[in-house]
Amino acid sequence: MSATDDQIRHVIERYVALVATGTAAEITALYAEGATVEDPVGSDVLTTREQIHAFYATLEGLEQRTRLIEARIAGGQAAFLFEVATVTPDATFVLAPIDVMTFDDAGLITSMRAFWGPADMTTA
Amino acid sequence: MSATDDQIRHVIERYVALVATGTAAEITALYAEGATVEDPVGSDVLTTREQIHAFYATLEGLEQRTRLIEARIAGGQAAFLFEVATVTPDATFVLAPIDVMTFDDAGLITSMRAFWGPADMTTA
């Protein structure tokens, strides 16, 4: 049986929370074996657990706040708009990507594709 | 050369405007030959021009207002959140899907996938 909308919503909420405060290991644990990450869309697709872990490890040292703005779930897949604010001594950088995710039957993420471009980064 | 971000943004804006006030023929003209439409995600994929035209023809009799809320463009593809308000004598129904589109080099839409579920429909 495929993941329910409630399961998927829970994973999205946890993902967004962990991007702010979680470790790379915690985020990677949301992904299924064989999952892929394309962030941003058009960049090289990450295909191994090591690559995905390394990708999220770059966030670990940063002070970040996140919030889920809108999520749409359909056919066992999801698209959601969320905001990541990265606080530095000089400025706060805000990026609000739209992520598209697919899930396996257990609710683990099987693919993530993040839609954003350099022009979408603002300072607050 | 693939479609530029500006071209893609223009197509998205035109698409959202035409969903409100355009004909099915005008909307279908935004699609490339061989394009596919999956609305909502998880439903049968429309694969012919006739199917796509018939899908948008169902909107023609309705009084609708639309607005583009957020658009993200990356790698020649786009994800965008927009709102469709359908006005009836009894109530106004509001749906705000997240659509994901791919484009050909000329900026014609090659695929559209709309993320929304019944729970996302509200009355205003």
mmCIF file of C-alpha atoms in Angstrom:
data_model
loop_
_atom_site.group_PDB
_atom_site.id
_atom_site.type_symbol
_atom_site.label_atom_id
_atom_site.label_comp_id
_atom_site.label_asym_id
_atom_site.label_seq_id
_atom_site.Cartn_x
_atom_site.Cartn_y
_atom_site.Cartn_z
ATOM 1 C CA MET A 1 0.000 0.000 0.000
ATOM 2 C CA SER A 2 1.389 3.377 -0.897
ATOM 3 C CA ALA A 3 2.087 6.051 1.679
ATOM 4 C CA THR A 4 -0.987 7.982 2.820
ATOM 5 C CA ASP A 5 -1.360 11.718 2.443
ATOM 6 C CA ASP A 6 -0.967 12.033 6.235
ATOM 7 C CA GLN A 7 2.278 10.059 6.195
ATOM 8 C CA ILE A 8 3.614 12.186 3.365
ATOM 9 C CA ARG A 9 2.619 15.427 5.095
ATOM 10 C CA HIS A 10 4.402 14.257 8.234
ATOM 11 C CA VAL A 11 7.597 13.469 6.292
ATOM 12 C CA ILE A 12 7.516 16.887 4.606
ATOM 13 C CA GLU A 13 7.068 18.666 7.943
ATOM 14 C CA ARG A 14 9.899 16.667 9.454
ATOM 15 C CA TYR A 15 12.115 17.334 6.439
ATOM 16 C CA VAL A 16 11.555 21.085 6.649
ATOM 17 C CA ALA A 17 12.217 21.070 10.406
ATOM 18 C CA LEU A 18 15.396 19.002 10.022
ATOM 19 C CA VAL A 19 16.796 21.283 7.321
ATOM 20 C CA ALA A 20 16.872 23.921 10.070
ATOM 21 C CA THR A 21 17.999 21.942 13.093
ATOM 22 C CA GLY A 22 18.766 18.360 12.095
ATOM 23 C CA THR A 23 21.971 16.545 11.305
ATOM 24 C CA ALA A 24 22.833 15.281 7.835
ATOM 25 C CA ALA A 25 22.323 11.747 9.181
ATOM 26 C CA GLU A 26 18.798 12.555 10.360
ATOM 27 C CA ILE A 27 17.860 14.086 7.015
ATOM 28 C CA THR A 28 19.448 11.260 5.020
ATOM 29 C CA ALA A 29 17.424 8.779 7.107
ATOM 30 C CA LEU A 30 14.258 10.214 5.524
ATOM 31 C CA TYR A 31 15.474 8.942 2.142
ATOM 32 C CA ALA A 32 14.927 5.431 0.773
ATOM 33 C CA GLU A 33 17.806 3.330 -0.519
ATOM 34 C CA GLY A 34 18.455 4.323 -4.128
ATOM 35 C CA ALA A 35 16.882 7.752 -3.708
ATOM 36 C CA THR A 36 17.963 10.670 -5.878
ATOM 37 C CA VAL A 37 18.383 14.375 -5.116
ATOM 38 C CA GLU A 38 18.454 17.147 -7.749
ATOM 39 C CA ASP A 39 18.925 20.499 -6.013
ATOM 40 C CA PRO A 40 18.509 22.767 -7.846
ATOM 41 C CA VAL A 41 16.735 21.192 -10.821
ATOM 42 C CA GLY A 42 19.199 21.100 -13.700
ATOM 43 C CA SER A 43 22.229 20.354 -11.523
ATOM 44 C CA ASP A 44 23.918 16.949 -11.254
ATOM 45 C CA VAL A 45 21.616 14.359 -9.716
ATOM 46 C CA LEU A 46 22.920 12.847 -6.489
ATOM 47 C CA THR A 47 22.423 9.092 -6.597
ATOM 48 C CA THR A 48 24.223 7.631 -3.581
ATOM 49 C CA ARG A 49 23.622 7.867 0.157
ATOM 50 C CA GLU A 50 27.124 9.271 0.578
ATOM 51 C CA GLN A 51 26.398 12.074 -1.890
ATOM 52 C CA ILE A 52 23.088 12.885 -0.236
ATOM 53 C CA HIS A 53 24.672 12.885 3.222
ATOM 54 C CA ALA A 54 27.473 15.159 2.017
ATOM 55 C CA PHE A 55 24.949 17.528 0.463
ATOM 56 C CA TYR A 56 23.071 17.999 3.741
ATOM 57 C CA ALA A 57 26.289 18.066 5.784
ATOM 58 C CA THR A 58 27.008 21.469 4.232
ATOM 59 C CA LEU A 59 23.983 22.813 6.143
ATOM 60 C CA GLU A 60 25.085 21.552 9.544
ATOM 61 C CA GLY A 61 27.261 24.503 10.472
ATOM 62 C CA LEU A 62 24.694 27.117 9.494
ATOM 63 C CA GLU A 63 22.133 28.886 11.637
ATOM 64 C CA GLN A 64 18.916 28.301 9.752
ATOM 65 C CA ARG A 65 15.243 28.802 10.305
ATOM 66 C CA THR A 66 12.684 27.108 8.101
ATOM 67 C CA ARG A 67 8.939 27.087 7.670
ATOM 68 C CA LEU A 68 6.585 25.154 5.460
ATOM 69 C CA ILE A 69 4.413 27.597 3.516
ATOM 70 C CA GLU A 70 2.217 25.454 1.231
ATOM 71 C CA ALA A 71 2.133 21.723 0.543
ATOM 72 C CA ARG A 72 0.144 19.840 -2.105
ATOM 73 C CA ILE A 73 -0.050 16.053 -2.053
ATOM 74 C CA ALA A 74 -1.412 13.987 -4.932
ATOM 75 C CA GLY A 75 -0.981 10.435 -6.161
ATOM 76 C CA GLY A 76 1.546 9.583 -3.459
ATOM 77 C CA GLN A 77 3.761 12.496 -4.458
ATOM 78 C CA ALA A 78 4.160 16.011 -3.121
ATOM 79 C CA ALA A 79 5.098 19.536 -4.113
ATOM 80 C CA PHE A 80 5.691 22.110 -1.406
ATOM 81 C CA LEU A 81 6.857 25.671 -0.997
ATOM 82 C CA PHE A 82 9.019 26.322 2.034
ATOM 83 C CA GLU A 83 11.348 29.006 3.259
ATOM 84 C CA VAL A 84 14.911 28.688 4.484
ATOM 85 C CA ALA A 85 16.421 31.687 6.264
ATOM 86 C CA THR A 86 20.168 31.478 6.799
ATOM 87 C CA VAL A 87 21.440 33.826 9.476
ATOM 88 C CA THR A 88 24.965 35.197 9.195
ATOM 89 C CA PRO A 89 26.612 37.999 11.172
ATOM 90 C CA ASP A 90 26.173 40.304 8.167
ATOM 91 C CA ALA A 91 22.744 39.423 6.810
ATOM 92 C CA THR A 92 19.936 36.902 6.707
ATOM 93 C CA PHE A 93 19.584 35.168 3.345
ATOM 94 C CA VAL A 94 16.132 33.894 2.498
ATOM 95 C CA LEU A 95 15.366 31.259 -0.110
ATOM 96 C CA ALA A 96 11.927 29.751 -0.693
ATOM 97 C CA PRO A 97 12.209 26.758 -3.044
ATOM 98 C CA ILE A 98 9.434 24.563 -4.354
ATOM 99 C CA ASP A 99 10.456 20.951 -3.738
ATOM 100 C CA VAL A 100 8.898 17.994 -5.508
ATOM 101 C CA MET A 101 9.183 14.614 -3.788
ATOM 102 C CA THR A 102 8.186 11.045 -4.512
ATOM 103 C CA PHE A 103 7.835 8.416 -1.784
ATOM 104 C CA ASP A 104 7.915 4.661 -1.378
ATOM 105 C CA ASP A 105 5.203 2.637 0.317
ATOM 106 C CA ALA A 106 6.800 3.190 3.730
ATOM 107 C CA GLY A 107 6.844 6.958 3.268
ATOM 108 C CA LEU A 108 10.576 7.223 2.651
ATOM 109 C CA ILE A 109 11.603 9.809 0.053
ATOM 110 C CA THR A 110 12.586 8.199 -3.268
ATOM 111 C CA SER A 111 13.353 11.439 -5.107
ATOM 112 C CA MET A 112 13.644 15.122 -4.349
ATOM 113 C CA ARG A 113 13.863 17.875 -6.957
ATOM 114 C CA ALA A 114 14.231 21.471 -5.771
ATOM 115 C CA PHE A 115 13.035 24.315 -8.000
ATOM 116 C CA TRP A 116 14.879 27.561 -7.314
ATOM 117 C CA GLY A 117 17.309 29.853 -9.047
ATOM 118 C CA PRO A 118 19.897 32.412 -7.958
ATOM 119 C CA ALA A 119 17.331 35.163 -8.574
ATOM 120 C CA ASP A 120 15.106 33.669 -5.864
ATOM 121 C CA MET A 121 17.626 34.365 -3.087
ATOM 122 C CA THR A 122 16.846 37.532 -1.123
ATOM 123 C CA THR A 123 18.286 39.199 1.930
ATOM 124 C CA ALA A 124 16.130 40.100 4.915
ATOM 125 C CA MET B 1 19.057 26.608 -27.181
ATOM 126 C CA SER B 2 16.659 25.898 -24.384
ATOM 127 C CA ALA B 3 13.980 28.348 -23.345
ATOM 128 C CA THR B 4 15.224 31.171 -21.133
ATOM 129 C CA ASP B 5 13.909 31.834 -17.646
ATOM 130 C CA ASP B 6 12.184 34.949 -18.985
ATOM 131 C CA GLN B 7 10.464 32.992 -21.745
ATOM 132 C CA ILE B 8 9.305 30.383 -19.246
ATOM 133 C CA ARG B 9 8.011 33.022 -16.835
ATOM 134 C CA HIS B 10 6.063 34.629 -19.658
ATOM 135 C CA VAL B 11 4.468 31.301 -20.620
ATOM 136 C CA ILE B 12 3.499 30.619 -17.004
ATOM 137 C CA GLU B 13 1.927 34.060 -16.653
ATOM 138 C CA ARG B 14 0.043 33.616 -19.902
ATOM 139 C CA TYR B 15 -1.099 30.134 -18.869
ATOM 140 C CA VAL B 16 -2.456 31.370 -15.547
ATOM 141 C CA ALA B 17 -4.233 34.275 -17.251
ATOM 142 C CA LEU B 18 -5.741 32.020 -19.932
ATOM 143 C CA VAL B 19 -7.065 29.545 -17.366
ATOM 144 C CA ALA B 20 -9.263 32.420 -16.206
ATOM 145 C CA THR B 21 -10.270 34.061 -19.464
ATOM 146 C CA GLY B 22 -8.913 32.086 -22.413
ATOM 147 C CA THR B 23 -10.413 29.518 -24.718
ATOM 148 C CA ALA B 24 -9.382 25.876 -24.730
ATOM 149 C CA ALA B 25 -7.761 26.514 -28.117
ATOM 150 C CA GLU B 26 -5.643 29.356 -26.721
ATOM 151 C CA ILE B 27 -4.466 27.242 -23.784
ATOM 152 C CA THR B 28 -3.793 24.186 -25.952
ATOM 153 C CA ALA B 29 -1.664 26.400 -28.226
ATOM 154 C CA LEU B 30 0.781 26.832 -25.328
ATOM 155 C CA TYR B 31 1.512 23.090 -25.482
ATOM 156 C CA ALA B 32 4.048 21.419 -27.776
ATOM 157 C CA GLU B 33 3.106 18.512 -30.038
ATOM 158 C CA GLY B 34 3.310 15.330 -27.976
ATOM 159 C CA ALA B 35 2.860 17.159 -24.673
ATOM 160 C CA THR B 36 1.316 15.414 -21.673
ATOM 161 C CA VAL B 37 -1.004 16.667 -18.937
ATOM 162 C CA GLU B 38 -1.490 14.970 -15.549
ATOM 163 C CA ASP B 39 -4.022 16.955 -13.507
ATOM 164 C CA PRO B 40 -4.140 16.045 -10.708
ATOM 165 C CA VAL B 41 -0.951 14.005 -10.304
ATOM 166 C CA GLY B 42 -1.987 10.350 -10.043
ATOM 167 C CA SER B 43 -4.829 10.645 -12.554
ATOM 168 C CA ASP B 44 -4.714 9.347 -16.141
ATOM 169 C CA VAL B 45 -2.137 11.205 -18.200
ATOM 170 C CA LEU B 46 -3.571 13.036 -21.223
ATOM 171 C CA THR B 47 -1.362 12.371 -24.228
ATOM 172 C CA THR B 48 -3.147 13.803 -27.264
ATOM 173 C CA ARG B 49 -4.011 17.342 -28.329
ATOM 174 C CA GLU B 50 -7.676 16.362 -28.439
ATOM 175 C CA GLN B 51 -7.576 15.186 -24.816
ATOM 176 C CA ILE B 52 -5.778 18.332 -23.690
ATOM 177 C CA HIS B 53 -8.232 20.544 -25.579
ATOM 178 C CA ALA B 54 -11.194 18.684 -24.084
ATOM 179 C CA PHE B 55 -9.702 19.043 -20.584
ATOM 180 C CA TYR B 56 -9.478 22.844 -20.859
ATOM 181 C CA ALA B 57 -12.825 23.077 -22.674
ATOM 182 C CA THR B 58 -14.487 22.134 -19.368
ATOM 183 C CA LEU B 59 -13.272 25.476 -17.972
ATOM 184 C CA GLU B 60 -14.716 27.615 -20.760
ATOM 185 C CA GLY B 61 -18.192 28.023 -19.310
ATOM 186 C CA LEU B 62 -16.980 28.936 -15.843
ATOM 187 C CA GLU B 63 -16.441 32.363 -14.317
ATOM 188 C CA GLN B 64 -12.903 32.136 -12.990
ATOM 189 C CA ARG B 65 -10.300 34.421 -11.571
ATOM 190 C CA THR B 66 -6.678 33.367 -11.321
ATOM 191 C CA ARG B 67 -3.457 34.751 -9.921
ATOM 192 C CA LEU B 68 0.114 33.545 -9.939
ATOM 193 C CA ILE B 69 1.393 33.418 -6.358
ATOM 194 C CA GLU B 70 4.947 32.032 -6.581
ATOM 195 C CA ALA B 71 6.994 30.688 -9.484
ATOM 196 C CA ARG B 72 10.360 28.949 -9.409
ATOM 197 C CA ILE B 73 12.295 28.276 -12.598
ATOM 198 C CA ALA B 74 15.335 26.007 -12.787
ATOM 199 C CA GLY B 75 17.040 23.995 -15.490
ATOM 200 C CA GLY B 76 14.490 24.954 -18.113
ATOM 201 C CA GLN B 77 11.627 23.671 -15.966
ATOM 202 C CA ALA B 78 9.220 25.380 -13.615
ATOM 203 C CA ALA B 79 7.121 24.842 -10.503
ATOM 204 C CA PHE B 80 4.546 27.441 -9.565
ATOM 205 C CA LEU B 81 1.783 27.998 -7.053
ATOM 206 C CA PHE B 82 -1.298 29.726 -8.399
ATOM 207 C CA GLU B 83 -4.864 30.240 -7.346
ATOM 208 C CA VAL B 84 -8.041 29.563 -9.274
ATOM 209 C CA ALA B 85 -11.266 31.019 -7.896
ATOM 210 C CA THR B 86 -14.430 29.692 -9.535
ATOM 211 C CA VAL B 87 -17.449 31.897 -8.986
ATOM 212 C CA THR B 88 -20.889 30.274 -8.874
ATOM 213 C CA PRO B 89 -24.206 31.803 -7.778
ATOM 214 C CA ASP B 90 -23.930 29.936 -4.474
ATOM 215 C CA ALA B 91 -20.261 30.198 -3.565
ATOM 216 C CA THR B 92 -16.737 30.876 -4.767
ATOM 217 C CA PHE B 93 -14.537 27.790 -4.819
ATOM 218 C CA VAL B 94 -10.811 28.393 -4.431
ATOM 219 C CA LEU B 95 -8.093 25.954 -5.409
ATOM 220 C CA ALA B 96 -4.387 26.736 -5.337
ATOM 221 C CA PRO B 97 -2.443 23.965 -7.081
ATOM 222 C CA ILE B 98 1.301 23.672 -7.531
ATOM 223 C CA ASP B 99 1.945 22.940 -11.216
ATOM 224 C CA VAL B 100 5.199 21.530 -12.534
ATOM 225 C CA MET B 101 5.977 22.151 -16.208
ATOM 226 C CA THR B 102 8.704 21.255 -18.662
ATOM 227 C CA PHE B 103 9.315 23.192 -21.876
ATOM 228 C CA ASP B 104 10.873 22.711 -25.273
ATOM 229 C CA ASP B 105 13.479 24.998 -26.776
ATOM 230 C CA ALA B 106 10.774 27.291 -28.178
ATOM 231 C CA GLY B 107 9.133 27.681 -24.776
ATOM 232 C CA LEU B 108 6.156 25.441 -25.539
ATOM 233 C CA ILE B 109 4.977 23.290 -22.648
ATOM 234 C CA THR B 110 6.019 19.640 -23.042
ATOM 235 C CA SER B 111 4.485 18.400 -19.794
ATOM 236 C CA MET B 112 2.252 19.692 -17.032
ATOM 237 C CA ARG B 113 1.660 17.942 -13.721
ATOM 238 C CA ALA B 114 -0.708 19.546 -11.212
ATOM 239 C CA PHE B 115 -0.329 18.807 -7.506
ATOM 240 C CA TRP B 116 -3.583 19.224 -5.583
ATOM 241 C CA GLY B 117 -6.059 17.074 -3.751
ATOM 242 C CA PRO B 118 -9.748 17.336 -2.843
ATOM 243 C CA ALA B 119 -8.719 18.595 0.617
ATOM 244 C CA ASP B 120 -7.110 21.649 -1.003
ATOM 245 C CA MET B 121 -10.428 23.001 -2.333
ATOM 246 C CA THR B 122 -11.917 25.718 -0.130
ATOM 247 C CA THR B 123 -14.907 28.034 -0.379
ATOM 248 C CA ALA B 124 -14.530 31.783 -0.051
#
